[in-house]
Short mmCIF file of N, CA and C in Angstrom, two decimals:
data_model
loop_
_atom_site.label_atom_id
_atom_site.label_comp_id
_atom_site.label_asym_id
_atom_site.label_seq_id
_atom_site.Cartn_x
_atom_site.Cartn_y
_atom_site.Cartn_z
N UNK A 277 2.21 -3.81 -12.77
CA UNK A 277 1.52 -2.69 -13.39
C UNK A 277 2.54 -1.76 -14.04
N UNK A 278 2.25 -1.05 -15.16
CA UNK A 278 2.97 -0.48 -15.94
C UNK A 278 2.77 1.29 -15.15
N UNK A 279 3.92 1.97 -15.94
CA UNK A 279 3.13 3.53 -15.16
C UNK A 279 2.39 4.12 -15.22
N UNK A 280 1.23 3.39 -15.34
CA UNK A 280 0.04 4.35 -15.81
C UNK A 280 -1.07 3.31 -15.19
N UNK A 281 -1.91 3.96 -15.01
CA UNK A 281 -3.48 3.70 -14.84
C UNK A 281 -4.13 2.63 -15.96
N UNK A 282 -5.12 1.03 -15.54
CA UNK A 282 -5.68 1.07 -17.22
C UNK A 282 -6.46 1.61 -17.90
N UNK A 283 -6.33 1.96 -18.87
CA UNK A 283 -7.64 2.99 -19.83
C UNK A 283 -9.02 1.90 -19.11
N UNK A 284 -9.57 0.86 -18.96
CA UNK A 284 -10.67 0.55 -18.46
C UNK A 284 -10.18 -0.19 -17.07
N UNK A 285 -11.02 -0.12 -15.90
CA UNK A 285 -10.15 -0.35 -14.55
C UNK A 285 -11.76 -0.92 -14.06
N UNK A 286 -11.41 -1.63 -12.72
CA UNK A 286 -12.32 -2.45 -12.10
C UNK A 286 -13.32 -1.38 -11.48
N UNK A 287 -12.89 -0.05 -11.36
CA UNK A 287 -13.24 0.92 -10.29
C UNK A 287 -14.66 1.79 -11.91
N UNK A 288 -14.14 1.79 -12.93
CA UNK A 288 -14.70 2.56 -14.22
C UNK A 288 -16.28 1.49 -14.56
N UNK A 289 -15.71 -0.13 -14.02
CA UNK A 289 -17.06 -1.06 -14.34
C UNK A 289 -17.47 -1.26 -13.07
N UNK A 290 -17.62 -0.37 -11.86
CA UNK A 290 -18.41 -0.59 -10.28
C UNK A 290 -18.46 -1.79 -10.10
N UNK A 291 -16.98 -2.47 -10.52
CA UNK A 291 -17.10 -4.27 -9.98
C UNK A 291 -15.73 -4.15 -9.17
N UNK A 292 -16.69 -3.70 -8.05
CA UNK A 292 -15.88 -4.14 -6.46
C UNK A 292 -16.77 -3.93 -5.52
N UNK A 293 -16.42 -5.71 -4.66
CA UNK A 293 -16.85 -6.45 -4.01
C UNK A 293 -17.26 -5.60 -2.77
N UNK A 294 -18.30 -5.33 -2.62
CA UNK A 294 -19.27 -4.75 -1.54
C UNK A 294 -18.78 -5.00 -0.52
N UNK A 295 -19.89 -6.34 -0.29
CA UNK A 295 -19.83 -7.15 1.34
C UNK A 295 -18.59 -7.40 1.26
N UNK A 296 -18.20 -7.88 0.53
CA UNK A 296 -16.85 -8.67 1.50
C UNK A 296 -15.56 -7.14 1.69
N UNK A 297 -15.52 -6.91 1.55
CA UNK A 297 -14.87 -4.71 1.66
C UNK A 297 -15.92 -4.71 3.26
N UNK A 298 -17.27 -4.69 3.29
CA UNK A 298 -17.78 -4.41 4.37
C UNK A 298 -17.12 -5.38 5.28
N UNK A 299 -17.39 -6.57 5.22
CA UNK A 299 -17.08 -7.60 6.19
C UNK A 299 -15.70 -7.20 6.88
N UNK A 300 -14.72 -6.83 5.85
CA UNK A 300 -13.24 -6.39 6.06
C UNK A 300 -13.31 -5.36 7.09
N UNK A 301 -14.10 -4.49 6.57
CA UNK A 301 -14.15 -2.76 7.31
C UNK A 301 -14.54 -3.28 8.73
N UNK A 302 -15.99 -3.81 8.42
CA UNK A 302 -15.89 -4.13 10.22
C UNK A 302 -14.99 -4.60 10.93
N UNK A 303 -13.88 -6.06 10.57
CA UNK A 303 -12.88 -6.34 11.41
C UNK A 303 -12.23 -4.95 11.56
N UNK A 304 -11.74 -4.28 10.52
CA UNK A 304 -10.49 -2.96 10.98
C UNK A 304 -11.23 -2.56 12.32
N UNK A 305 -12.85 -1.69 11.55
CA UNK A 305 -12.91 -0.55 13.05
C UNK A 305 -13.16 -1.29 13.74
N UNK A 306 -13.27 -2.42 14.34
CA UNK A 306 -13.20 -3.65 15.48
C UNK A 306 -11.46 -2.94 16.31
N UNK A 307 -10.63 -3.76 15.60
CA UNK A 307 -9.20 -3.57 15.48
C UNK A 307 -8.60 -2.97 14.40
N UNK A 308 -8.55 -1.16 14.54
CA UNK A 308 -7.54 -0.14 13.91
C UNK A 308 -6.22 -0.69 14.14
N UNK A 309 -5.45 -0.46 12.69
CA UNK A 309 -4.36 0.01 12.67
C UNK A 309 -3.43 0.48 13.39
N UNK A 310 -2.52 0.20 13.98
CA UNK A 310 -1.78 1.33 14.93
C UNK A 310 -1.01 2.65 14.46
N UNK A 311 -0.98 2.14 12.97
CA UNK A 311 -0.44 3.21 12.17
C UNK A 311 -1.30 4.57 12.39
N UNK A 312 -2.51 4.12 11.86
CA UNK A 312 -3.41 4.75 12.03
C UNK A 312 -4.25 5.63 13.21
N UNK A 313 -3.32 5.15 14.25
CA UNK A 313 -3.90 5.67 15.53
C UNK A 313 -3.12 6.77 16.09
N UNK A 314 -2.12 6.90 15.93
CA UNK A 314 -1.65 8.23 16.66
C UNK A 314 -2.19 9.21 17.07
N UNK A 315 -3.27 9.58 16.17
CA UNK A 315 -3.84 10.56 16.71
C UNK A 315 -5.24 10.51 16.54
N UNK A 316 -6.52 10.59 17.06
CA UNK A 316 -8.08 10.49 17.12
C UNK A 316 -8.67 11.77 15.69
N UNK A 317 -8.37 11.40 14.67
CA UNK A 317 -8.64 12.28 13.70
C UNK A 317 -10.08 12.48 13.74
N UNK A 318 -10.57 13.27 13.30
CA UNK A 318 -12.53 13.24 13.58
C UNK A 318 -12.89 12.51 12.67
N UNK A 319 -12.77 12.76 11.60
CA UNK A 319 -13.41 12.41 10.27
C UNK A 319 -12.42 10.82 9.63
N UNK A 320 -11.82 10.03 10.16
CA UNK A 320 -11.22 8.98 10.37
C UNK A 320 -11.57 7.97 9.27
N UNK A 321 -10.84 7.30 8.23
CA UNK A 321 -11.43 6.82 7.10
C UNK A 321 -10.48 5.44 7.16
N UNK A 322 -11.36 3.81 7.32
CA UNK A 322 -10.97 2.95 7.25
C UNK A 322 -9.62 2.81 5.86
N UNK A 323 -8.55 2.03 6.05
CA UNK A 323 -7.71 1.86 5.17
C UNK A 323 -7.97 1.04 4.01
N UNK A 324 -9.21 -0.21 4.25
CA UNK A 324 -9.57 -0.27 3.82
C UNK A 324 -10.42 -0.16 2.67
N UNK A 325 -11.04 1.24 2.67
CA UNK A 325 -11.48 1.76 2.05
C UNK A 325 -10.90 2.50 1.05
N UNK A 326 -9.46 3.36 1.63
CA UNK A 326 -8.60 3.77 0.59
C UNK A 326 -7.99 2.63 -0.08
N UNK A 327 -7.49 1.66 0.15
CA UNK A 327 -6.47 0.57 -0.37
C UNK A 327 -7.95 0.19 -1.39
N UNK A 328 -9.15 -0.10 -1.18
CA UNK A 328 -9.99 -1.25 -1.90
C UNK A 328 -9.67 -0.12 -3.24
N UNK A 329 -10.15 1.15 -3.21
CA UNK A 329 -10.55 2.42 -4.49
C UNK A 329 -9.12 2.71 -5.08
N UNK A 330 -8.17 2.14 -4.20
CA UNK A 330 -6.67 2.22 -5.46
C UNK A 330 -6.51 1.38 -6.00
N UNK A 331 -6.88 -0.32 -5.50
CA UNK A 331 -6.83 -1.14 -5.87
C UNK A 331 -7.74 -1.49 -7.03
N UNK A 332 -8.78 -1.16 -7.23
CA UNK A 332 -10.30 -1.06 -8.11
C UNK A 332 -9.64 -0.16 -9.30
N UNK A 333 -8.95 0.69 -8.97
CA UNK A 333 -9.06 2.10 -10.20
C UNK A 333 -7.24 1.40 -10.63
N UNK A 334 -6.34 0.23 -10.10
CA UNK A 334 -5.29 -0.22 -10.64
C UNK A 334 -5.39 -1.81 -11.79
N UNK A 335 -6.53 -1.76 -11.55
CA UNK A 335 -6.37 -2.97 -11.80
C UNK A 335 -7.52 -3.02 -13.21
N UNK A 336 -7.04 -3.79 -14.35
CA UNK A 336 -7.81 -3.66 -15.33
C UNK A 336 -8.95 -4.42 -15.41
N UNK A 337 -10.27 -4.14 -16.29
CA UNK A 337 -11.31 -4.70 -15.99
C UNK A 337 -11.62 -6.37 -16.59
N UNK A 338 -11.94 -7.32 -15.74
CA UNK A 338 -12.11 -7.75 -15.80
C UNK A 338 -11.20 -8.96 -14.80
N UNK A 339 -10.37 -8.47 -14.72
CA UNK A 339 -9.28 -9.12 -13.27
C UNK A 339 -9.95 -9.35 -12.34
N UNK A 340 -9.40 -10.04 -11.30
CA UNK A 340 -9.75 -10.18 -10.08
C UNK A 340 -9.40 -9.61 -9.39
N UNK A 341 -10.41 -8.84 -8.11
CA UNK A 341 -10.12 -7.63 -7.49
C UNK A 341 -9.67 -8.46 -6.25
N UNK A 342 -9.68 -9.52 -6.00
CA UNK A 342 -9.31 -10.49 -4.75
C UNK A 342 -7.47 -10.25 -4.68
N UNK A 343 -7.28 -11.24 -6.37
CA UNK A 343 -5.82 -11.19 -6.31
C UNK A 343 -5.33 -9.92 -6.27
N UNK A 344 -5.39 -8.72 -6.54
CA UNK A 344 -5.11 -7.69 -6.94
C UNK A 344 -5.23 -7.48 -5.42
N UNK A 345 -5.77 -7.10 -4.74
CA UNK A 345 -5.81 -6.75 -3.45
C UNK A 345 -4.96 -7.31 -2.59
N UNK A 346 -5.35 -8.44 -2.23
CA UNK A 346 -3.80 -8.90 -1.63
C UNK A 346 -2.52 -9.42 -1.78
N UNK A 347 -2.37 -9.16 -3.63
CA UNK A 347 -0.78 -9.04 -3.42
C UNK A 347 -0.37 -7.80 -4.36
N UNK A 348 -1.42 -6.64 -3.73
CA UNK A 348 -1.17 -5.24 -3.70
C UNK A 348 -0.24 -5.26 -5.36
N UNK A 349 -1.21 -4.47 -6.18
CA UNK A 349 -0.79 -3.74 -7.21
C UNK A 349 0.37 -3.06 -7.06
N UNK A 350 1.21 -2.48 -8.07
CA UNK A 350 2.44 -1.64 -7.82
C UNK A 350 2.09 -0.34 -8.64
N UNK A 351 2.11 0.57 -7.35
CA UNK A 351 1.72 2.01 -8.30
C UNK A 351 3.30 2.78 -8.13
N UNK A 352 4.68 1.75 -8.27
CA UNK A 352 5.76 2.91 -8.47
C UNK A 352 5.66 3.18 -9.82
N UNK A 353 6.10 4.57 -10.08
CA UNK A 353 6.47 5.73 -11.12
C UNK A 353 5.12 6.21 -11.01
N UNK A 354 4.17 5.77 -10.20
CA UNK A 354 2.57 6.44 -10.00
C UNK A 354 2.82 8.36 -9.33
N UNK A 355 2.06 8.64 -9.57
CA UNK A 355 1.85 10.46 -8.38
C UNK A 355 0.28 9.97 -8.34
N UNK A 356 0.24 10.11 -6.58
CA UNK A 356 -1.11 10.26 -6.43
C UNK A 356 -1.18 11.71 -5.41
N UNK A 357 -1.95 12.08 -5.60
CA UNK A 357 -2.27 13.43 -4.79
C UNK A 357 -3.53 13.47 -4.12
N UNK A 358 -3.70 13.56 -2.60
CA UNK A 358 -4.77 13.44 -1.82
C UNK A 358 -5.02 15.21 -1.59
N UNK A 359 -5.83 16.15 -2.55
CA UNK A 359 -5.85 17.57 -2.13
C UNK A 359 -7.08 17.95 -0.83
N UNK A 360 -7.28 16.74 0.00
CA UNK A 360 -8.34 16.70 1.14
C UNK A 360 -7.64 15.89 1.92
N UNK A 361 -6.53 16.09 2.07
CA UNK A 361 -5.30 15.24 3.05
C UNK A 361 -5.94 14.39 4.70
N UNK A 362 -6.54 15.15 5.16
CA UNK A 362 -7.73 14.98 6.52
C UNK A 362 -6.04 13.91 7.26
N UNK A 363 -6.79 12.95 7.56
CA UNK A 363 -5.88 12.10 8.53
C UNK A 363 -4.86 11.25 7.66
N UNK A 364 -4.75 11.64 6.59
CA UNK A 364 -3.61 10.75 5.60
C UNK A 364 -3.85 9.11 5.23
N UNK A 365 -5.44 8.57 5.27
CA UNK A 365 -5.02 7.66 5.10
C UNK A 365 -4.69 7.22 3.54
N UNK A 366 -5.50 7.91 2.77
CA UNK A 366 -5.34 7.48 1.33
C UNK A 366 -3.96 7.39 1.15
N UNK A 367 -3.27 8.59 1.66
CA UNK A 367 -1.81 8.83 1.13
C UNK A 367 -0.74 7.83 1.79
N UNK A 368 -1.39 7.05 2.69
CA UNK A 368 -0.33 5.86 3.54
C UNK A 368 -0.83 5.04 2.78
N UNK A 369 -2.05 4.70 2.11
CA UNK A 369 -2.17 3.28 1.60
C UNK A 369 -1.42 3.30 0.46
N UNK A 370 -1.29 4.54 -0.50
CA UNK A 370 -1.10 4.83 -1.79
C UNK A 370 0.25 4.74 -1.28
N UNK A 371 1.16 5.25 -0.70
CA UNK A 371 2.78 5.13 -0.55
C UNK A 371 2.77 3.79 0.03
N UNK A 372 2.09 2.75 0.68
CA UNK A 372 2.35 1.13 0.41
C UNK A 372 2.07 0.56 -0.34
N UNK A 373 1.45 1.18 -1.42
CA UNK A 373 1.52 0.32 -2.54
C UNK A 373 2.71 0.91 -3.74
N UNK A 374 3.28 1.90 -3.40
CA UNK A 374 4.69 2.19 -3.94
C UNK A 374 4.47 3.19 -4.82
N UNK A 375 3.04 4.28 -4.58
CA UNK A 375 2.91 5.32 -5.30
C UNK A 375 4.17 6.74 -4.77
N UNK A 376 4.43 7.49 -5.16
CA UNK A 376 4.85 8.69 -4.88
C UNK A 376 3.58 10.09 -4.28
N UNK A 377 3.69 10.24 -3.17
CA UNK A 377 2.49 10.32 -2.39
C UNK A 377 2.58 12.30 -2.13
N UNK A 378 1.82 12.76 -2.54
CA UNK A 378 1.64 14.33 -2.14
C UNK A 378 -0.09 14.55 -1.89
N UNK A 379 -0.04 15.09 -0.37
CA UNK A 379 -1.19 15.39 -0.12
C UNK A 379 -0.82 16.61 0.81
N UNK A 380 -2.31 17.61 0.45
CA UNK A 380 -2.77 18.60 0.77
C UNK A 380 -3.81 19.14 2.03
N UNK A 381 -3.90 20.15 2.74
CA UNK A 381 -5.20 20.41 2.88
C UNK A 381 -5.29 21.54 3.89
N UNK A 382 -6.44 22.29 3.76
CA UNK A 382 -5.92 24.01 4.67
C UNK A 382 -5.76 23.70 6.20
N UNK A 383 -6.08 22.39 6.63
CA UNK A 383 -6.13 22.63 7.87
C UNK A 383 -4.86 21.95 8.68
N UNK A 384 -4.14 22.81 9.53
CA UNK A 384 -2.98 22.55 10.14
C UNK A 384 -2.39 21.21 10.78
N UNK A 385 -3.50 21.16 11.02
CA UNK A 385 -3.66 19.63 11.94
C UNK A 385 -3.89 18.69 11.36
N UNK A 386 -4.14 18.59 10.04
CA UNK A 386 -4.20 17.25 9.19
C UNK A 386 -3.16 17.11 8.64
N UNK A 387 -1.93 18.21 8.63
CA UNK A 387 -1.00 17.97 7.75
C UNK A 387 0.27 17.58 8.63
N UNK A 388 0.00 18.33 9.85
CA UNK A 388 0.86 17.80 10.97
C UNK A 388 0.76 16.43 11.08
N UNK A 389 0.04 15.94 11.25
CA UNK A 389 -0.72 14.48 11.90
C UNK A 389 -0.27 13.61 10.49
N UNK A 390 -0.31 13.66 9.63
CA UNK A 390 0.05 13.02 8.62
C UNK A 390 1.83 13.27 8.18
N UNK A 391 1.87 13.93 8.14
CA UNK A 391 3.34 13.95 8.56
C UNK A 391 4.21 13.09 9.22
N UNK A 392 3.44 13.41 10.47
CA UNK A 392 4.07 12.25 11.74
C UNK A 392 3.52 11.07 11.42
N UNK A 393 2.63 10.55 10.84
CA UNK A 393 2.43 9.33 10.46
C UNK A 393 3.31 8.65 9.39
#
């Protein structure tokens, strides 16, 4: 991937794969992450879910959101900014896929917790 976003992306034509994203999600919250566990965040958001919506909005339309997914797009020279930081996951998926990662948010404990993650 080049440094930029594509002007038309898989995420702009709502062609990404439902069920099989669901099927996925259930194995995670089956078996979380350990990354992800340090701390019992309330509002707790499968990685899945962040990785599928970077992966969807990296990838140009008409690609395959399969290949693209698992051998992870490259968002270096990317800035992504999570300004609802909560438990960091967007911002851990987005810095493994090699974005430059700044996230936000008023509450103390989401920024701590992500931090340490």
């Amino acid at each position: 991937m080049r440094n930029e976003l594509p002007k038309r992306s898989l995420l702009d034509d709502a062609d990404v794969p439902l069920v099989g994203l669901a099927r996925l999600a259930y194995r995670e919250s089956v078996r979380p992450r350990d990354l992800y566990q340090s701390h019992k965040w309330f509002a707790r958001r499968l990685a899945v879910t962040a990785r599928s919506l970077l992966v969807a909005a990296g990838t140009p339309s008409g690609e395959s959101f399969w290949k693209s997914y698992y051998q992870g797009p490259s968002y270096k020279g990317l800035k992504v900014l999570d300004p609802f930081l909560g438990g960091g996951v967007m911002v851990m998926e987005a810095s493994r896929l090699g974005a430059d990662v700044h996230g936000l948010d008023v509450e103390p404990v989401a920024t701590a917790i992500s931090s340490f993650q």
